[in-house]
PDB file of C-alpha atoms in Angstrom:
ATOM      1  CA  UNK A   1     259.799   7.499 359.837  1.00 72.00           C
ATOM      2  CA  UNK A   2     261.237   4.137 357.475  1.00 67.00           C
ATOM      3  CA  UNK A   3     258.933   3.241 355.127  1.00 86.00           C
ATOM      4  CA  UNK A   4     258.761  -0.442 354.133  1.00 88.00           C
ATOM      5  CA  UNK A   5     259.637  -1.819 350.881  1.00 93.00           C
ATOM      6  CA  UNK A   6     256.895  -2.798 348.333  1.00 95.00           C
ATOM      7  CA  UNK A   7     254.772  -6.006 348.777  1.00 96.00           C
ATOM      8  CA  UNK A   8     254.552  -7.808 345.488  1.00 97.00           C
ATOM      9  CA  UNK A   9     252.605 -10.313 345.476  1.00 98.00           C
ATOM     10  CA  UNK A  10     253.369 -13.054 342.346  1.00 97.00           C
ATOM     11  CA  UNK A  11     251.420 -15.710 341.520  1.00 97.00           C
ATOM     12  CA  UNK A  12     250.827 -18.344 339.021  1.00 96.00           C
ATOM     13  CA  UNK A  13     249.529 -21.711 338.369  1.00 94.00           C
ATOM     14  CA  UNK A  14     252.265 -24.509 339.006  1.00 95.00           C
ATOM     15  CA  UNK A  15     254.622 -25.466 335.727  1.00 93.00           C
ATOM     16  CA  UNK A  16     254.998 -23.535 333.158  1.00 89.00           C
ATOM     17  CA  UNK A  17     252.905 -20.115 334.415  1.00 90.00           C
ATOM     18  CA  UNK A  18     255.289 -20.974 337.555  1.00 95.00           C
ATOM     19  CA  UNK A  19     258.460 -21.209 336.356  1.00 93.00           C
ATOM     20  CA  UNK A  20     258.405 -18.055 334.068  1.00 91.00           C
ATOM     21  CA  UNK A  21     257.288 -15.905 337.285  1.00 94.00           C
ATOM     22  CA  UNK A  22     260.195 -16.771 338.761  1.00 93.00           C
ATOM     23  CA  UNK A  23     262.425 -16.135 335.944  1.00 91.00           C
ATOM     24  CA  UNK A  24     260.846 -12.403 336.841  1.00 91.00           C
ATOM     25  CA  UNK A  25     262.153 -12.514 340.404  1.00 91.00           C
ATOM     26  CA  UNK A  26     265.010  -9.986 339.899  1.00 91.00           C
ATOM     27  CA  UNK A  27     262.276  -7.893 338.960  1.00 91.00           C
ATOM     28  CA  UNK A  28     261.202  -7.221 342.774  1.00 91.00           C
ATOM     29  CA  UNK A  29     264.555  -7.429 344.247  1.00 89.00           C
ATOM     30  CA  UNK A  30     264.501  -5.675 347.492  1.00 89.00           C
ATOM     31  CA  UNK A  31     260.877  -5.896 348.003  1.00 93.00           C
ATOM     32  CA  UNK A  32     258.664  -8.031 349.867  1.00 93.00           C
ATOM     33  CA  UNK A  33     257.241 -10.640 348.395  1.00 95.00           C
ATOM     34  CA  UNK A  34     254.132 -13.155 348.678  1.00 96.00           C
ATOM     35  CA  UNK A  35     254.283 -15.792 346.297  1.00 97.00           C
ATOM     36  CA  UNK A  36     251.510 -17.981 345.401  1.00 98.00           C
ATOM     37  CA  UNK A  37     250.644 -21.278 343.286  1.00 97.00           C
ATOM     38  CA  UNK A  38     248.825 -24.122 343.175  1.00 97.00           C
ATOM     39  CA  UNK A  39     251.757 -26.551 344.385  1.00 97.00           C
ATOM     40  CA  UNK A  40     252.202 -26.781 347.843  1.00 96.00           C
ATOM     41  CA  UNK A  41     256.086 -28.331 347.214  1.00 95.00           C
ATOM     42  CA  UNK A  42     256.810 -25.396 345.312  1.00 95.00           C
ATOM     43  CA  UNK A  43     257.537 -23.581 348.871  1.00 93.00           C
ATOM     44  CA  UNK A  44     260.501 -25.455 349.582  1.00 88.00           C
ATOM     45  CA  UNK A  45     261.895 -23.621 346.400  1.00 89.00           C
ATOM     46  CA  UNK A  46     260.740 -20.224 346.905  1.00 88.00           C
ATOM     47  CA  UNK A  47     262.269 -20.095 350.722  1.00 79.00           C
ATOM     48  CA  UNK A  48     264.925 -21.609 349.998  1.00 66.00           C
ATOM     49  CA  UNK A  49     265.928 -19.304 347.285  1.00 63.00           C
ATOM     50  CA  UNK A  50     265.334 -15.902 348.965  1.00 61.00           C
ATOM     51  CA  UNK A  51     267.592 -14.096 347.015  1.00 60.00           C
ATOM     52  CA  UNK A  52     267.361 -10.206 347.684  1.00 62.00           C
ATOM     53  CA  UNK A  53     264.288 -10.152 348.680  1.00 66.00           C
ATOM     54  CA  UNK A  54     263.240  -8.525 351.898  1.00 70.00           C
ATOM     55  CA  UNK A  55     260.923 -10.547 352.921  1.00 85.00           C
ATOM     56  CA  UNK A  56     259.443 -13.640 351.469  1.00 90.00           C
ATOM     57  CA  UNK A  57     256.276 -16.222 352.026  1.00 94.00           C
ATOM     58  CA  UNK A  58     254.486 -18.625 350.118  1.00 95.00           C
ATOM     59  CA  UNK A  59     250.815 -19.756 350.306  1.00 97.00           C
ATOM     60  CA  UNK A  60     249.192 -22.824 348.049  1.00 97.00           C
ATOM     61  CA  UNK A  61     245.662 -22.802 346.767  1.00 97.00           C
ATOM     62  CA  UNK A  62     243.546 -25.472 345.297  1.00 96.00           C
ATOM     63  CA  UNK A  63     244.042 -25.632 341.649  1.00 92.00           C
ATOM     64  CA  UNK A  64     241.042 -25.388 339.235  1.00 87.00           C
ATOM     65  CA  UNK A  65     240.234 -24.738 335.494  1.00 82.00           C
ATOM     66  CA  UNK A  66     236.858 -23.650 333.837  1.00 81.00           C
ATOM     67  CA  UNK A  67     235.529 -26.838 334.338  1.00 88.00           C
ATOM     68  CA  UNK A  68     235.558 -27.861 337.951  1.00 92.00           C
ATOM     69  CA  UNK A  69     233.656 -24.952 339.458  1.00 93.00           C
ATOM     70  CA  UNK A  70     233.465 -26.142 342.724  1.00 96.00           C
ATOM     71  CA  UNK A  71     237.108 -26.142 342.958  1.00 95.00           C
ATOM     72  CA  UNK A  72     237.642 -22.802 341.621  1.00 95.00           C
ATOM     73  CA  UNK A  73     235.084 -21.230 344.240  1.00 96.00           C
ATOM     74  CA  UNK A  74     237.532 -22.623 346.828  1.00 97.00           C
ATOM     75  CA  UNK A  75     240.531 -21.208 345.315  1.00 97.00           C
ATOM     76  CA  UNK A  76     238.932 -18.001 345.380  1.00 97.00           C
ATOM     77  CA  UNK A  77     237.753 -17.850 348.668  1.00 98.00           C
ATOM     78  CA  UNK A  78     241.617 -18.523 349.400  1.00 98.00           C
ATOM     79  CA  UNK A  79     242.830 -15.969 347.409  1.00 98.00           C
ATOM     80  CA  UNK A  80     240.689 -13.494 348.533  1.00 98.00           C
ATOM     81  CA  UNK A  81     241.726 -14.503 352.170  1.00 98.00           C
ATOM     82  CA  UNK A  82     245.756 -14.299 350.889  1.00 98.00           C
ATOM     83  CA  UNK A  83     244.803 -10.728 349.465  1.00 98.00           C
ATOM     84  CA  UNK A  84     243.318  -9.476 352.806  1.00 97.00           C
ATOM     85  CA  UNK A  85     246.207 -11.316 355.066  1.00 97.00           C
ATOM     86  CA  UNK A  86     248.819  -9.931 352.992  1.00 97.00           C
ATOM     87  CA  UNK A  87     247.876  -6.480 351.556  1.00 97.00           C
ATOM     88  CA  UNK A  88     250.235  -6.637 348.856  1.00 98.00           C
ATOM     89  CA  UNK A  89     250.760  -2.802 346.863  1.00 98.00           C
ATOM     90  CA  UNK A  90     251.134  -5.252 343.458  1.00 97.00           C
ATOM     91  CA  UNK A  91     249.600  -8.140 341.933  1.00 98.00           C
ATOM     92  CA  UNK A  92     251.496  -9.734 339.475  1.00 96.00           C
ATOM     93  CA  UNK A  93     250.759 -12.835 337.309  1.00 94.00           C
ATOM     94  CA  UNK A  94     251.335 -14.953 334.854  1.00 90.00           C
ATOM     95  CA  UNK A  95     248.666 -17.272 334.825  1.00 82.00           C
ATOM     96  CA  UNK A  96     246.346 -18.897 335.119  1.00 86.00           C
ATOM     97  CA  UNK A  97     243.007 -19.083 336.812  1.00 90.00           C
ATOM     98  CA  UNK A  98     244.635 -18.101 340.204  1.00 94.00           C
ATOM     99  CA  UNK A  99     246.148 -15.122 338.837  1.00 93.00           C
ATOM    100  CA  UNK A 100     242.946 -14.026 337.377  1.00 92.00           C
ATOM    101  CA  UNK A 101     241.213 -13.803 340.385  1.00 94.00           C
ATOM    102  CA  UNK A 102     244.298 -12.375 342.059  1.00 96.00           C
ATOM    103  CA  UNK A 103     244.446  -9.153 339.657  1.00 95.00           C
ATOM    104  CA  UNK A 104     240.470  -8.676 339.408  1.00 94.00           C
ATOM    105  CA  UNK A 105     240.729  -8.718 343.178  1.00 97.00           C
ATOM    106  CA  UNK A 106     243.692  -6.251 343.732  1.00 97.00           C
ATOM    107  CA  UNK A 107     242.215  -3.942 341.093  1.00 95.00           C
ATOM    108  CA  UNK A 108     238.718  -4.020 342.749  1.00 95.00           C
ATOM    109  CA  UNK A 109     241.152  -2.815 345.953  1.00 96.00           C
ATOM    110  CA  UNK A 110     242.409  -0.359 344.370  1.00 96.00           C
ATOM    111  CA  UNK A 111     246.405  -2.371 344.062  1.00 97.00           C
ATOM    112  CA  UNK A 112     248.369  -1.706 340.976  1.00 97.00           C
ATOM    113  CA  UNK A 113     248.246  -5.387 338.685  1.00 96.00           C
ATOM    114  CA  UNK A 114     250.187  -6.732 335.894  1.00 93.00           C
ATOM    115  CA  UNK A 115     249.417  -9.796 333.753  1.00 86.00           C
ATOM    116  CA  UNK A 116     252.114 -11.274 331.472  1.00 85.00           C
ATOM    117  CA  UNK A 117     250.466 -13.371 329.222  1.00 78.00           C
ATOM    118  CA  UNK A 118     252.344 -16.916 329.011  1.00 67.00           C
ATOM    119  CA  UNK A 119     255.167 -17.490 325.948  1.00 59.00           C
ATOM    120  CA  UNK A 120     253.360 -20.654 324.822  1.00 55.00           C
ATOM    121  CA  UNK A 121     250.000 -18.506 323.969  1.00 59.00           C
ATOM    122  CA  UNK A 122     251.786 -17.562 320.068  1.00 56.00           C
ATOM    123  CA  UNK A 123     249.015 -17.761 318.116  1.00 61.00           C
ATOM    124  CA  UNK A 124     246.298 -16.212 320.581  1.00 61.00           C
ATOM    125  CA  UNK A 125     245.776 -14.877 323.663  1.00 61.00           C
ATOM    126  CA  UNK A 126     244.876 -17.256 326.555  1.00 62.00           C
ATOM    127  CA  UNK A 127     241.157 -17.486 328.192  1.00 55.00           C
ATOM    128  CA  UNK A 128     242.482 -15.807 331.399  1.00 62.00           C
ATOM    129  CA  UNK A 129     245.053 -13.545 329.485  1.00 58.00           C
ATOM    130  CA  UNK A 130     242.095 -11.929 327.216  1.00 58.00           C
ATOM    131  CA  UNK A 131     239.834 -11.824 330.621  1.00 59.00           C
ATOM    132  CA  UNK A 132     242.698 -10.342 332.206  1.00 61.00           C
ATOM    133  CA  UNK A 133     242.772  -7.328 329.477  1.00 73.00           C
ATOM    134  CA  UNK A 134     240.571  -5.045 330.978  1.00 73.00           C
ATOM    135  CA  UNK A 135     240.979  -5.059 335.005  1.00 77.00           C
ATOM    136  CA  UNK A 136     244.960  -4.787 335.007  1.00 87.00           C
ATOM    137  CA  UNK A 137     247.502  -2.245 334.877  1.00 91.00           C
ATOM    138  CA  UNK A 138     250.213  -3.535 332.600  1.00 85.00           C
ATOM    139  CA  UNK A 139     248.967  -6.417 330.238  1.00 72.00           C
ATOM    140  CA  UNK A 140     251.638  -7.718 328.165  1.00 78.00           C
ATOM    141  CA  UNK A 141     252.186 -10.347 325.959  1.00 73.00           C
ATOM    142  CA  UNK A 142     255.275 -12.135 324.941  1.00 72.00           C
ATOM    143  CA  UNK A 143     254.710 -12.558 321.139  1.00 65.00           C
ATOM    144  CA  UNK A 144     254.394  -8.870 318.709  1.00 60.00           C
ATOM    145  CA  UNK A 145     252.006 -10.326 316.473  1.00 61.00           C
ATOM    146  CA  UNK A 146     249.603 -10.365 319.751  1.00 56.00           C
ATOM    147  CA  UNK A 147     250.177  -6.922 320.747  1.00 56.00           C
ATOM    148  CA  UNK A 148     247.164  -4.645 319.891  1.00 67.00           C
ATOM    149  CA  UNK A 149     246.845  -0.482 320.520  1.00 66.00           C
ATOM    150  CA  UNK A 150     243.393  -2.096 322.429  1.00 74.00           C
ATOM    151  CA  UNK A 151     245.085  -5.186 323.475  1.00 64.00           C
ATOM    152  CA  UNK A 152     248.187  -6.493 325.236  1.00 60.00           C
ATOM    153  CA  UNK A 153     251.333  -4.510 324.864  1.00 59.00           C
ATOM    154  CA  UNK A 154     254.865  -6.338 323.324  1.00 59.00           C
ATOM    155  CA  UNK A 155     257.797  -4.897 325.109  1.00 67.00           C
ATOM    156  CA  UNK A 156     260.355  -7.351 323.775  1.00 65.00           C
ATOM    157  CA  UNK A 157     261.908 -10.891 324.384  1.00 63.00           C
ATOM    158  CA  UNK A 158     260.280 -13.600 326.435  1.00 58.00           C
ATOM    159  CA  UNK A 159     260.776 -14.811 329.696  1.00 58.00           C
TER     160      UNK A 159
END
C-alpha cells in the first residue's frame, strides 16, 4: 500500500503574515501543500517556486479585518469550503484573520494546527494570535518576553 505524504495546509494574510510563512517552507519539504492568502497574485509565486514539495496549490480569499464583517463572513465561508476540498492533516498559520478561522476550523475537525504569532507583535500578542491560544496545537511566539507556561511558547530566533 504507498501512503501519501502529509497535506499542510499554510496560510496567511498577504505581506508581512505572507512572507514569513514562506520563509517556513523548508519546513514541509516533501509534503503536499495548500497554500492560502488573501492575494490572488501571490499564486504566480507559490507555483512557480515549488521547491520540494510534492504537490502544491494555491487558493485566494477575500480579505477582511474586525471591522468589515460582511467581508469576513465571506472569507469564511471560503475557507471552510478550502478545508473540506482539500482535507489537509495540518493547519498552519501565521496570521491573520484567515488563519484564525483556518486553525479553529481544522481543530473543530479534529487536524493538528499551529499558529506562529507574527515577529512585529514584540510588545503583545496580536488579536488573532491571543484568540488563536486556545484551539491550536503549537502556539508560538517569536519574542521570549511573550512566552507564558499558559501562553505562547518561545522556541528561539524569528522567522
Amino acid at each position: 500500500m504507498v501512503t501519501q505524504p502529509p497535506h499542510v495546509l499554510a496560510i496567511a494574510s498577504a505581506g508581512g503574515h505572507w512572507v514569513q510563512l514562506r520563509r517556513l517552507s523548508p519546513a514541509w519539504a516533501g509534503c503536499r501543500v495548500t497554500y492560502v492568502s488573501t492575494d490572488p497574485q501571490l499564486r504566480s509565486g507559490v507555483l512557480g517556486d515549488k521547491r520540494d514539495a510534492a504537490e502544491v496549490r494555491f487558493f485566494a480569499v477575500k480579505d477582511a479585518n474586525r471591522w468589515q464583517k460582511l467581508r469576513l463572513m465571506v472569507s469564511l465561508v471560503q475557507i471552510i469550503w478550502i478545508l473540506l476540498r482539500t482535507r489537509p492533516d495540518v493547519v498552519i498559520t501565521t496570521g491573520a484573520a484567515p488563519g484564525l478561522f483556518a486553525l479553529h476550523l481544522a481543530a473543530i475537525m479534529g487536524k493538528r494546527t499551529a499558529w506562529i504569532d507574527s515577529i512585529a507583535n514584540a510588545e503583545t500578542l496580536s488579536l488573532s494570535g491571543q484568540m488563536a491560544g486556545g484551539r491550536c496545537d503549537l502556539w508560538l511566539t517569536q519574542w521570549e518576553n511573550l512566552a507564558e507556561p499558559d501562553g505562547p511558547s518561545y522556541s528561539g530566533s524569528v522567522i
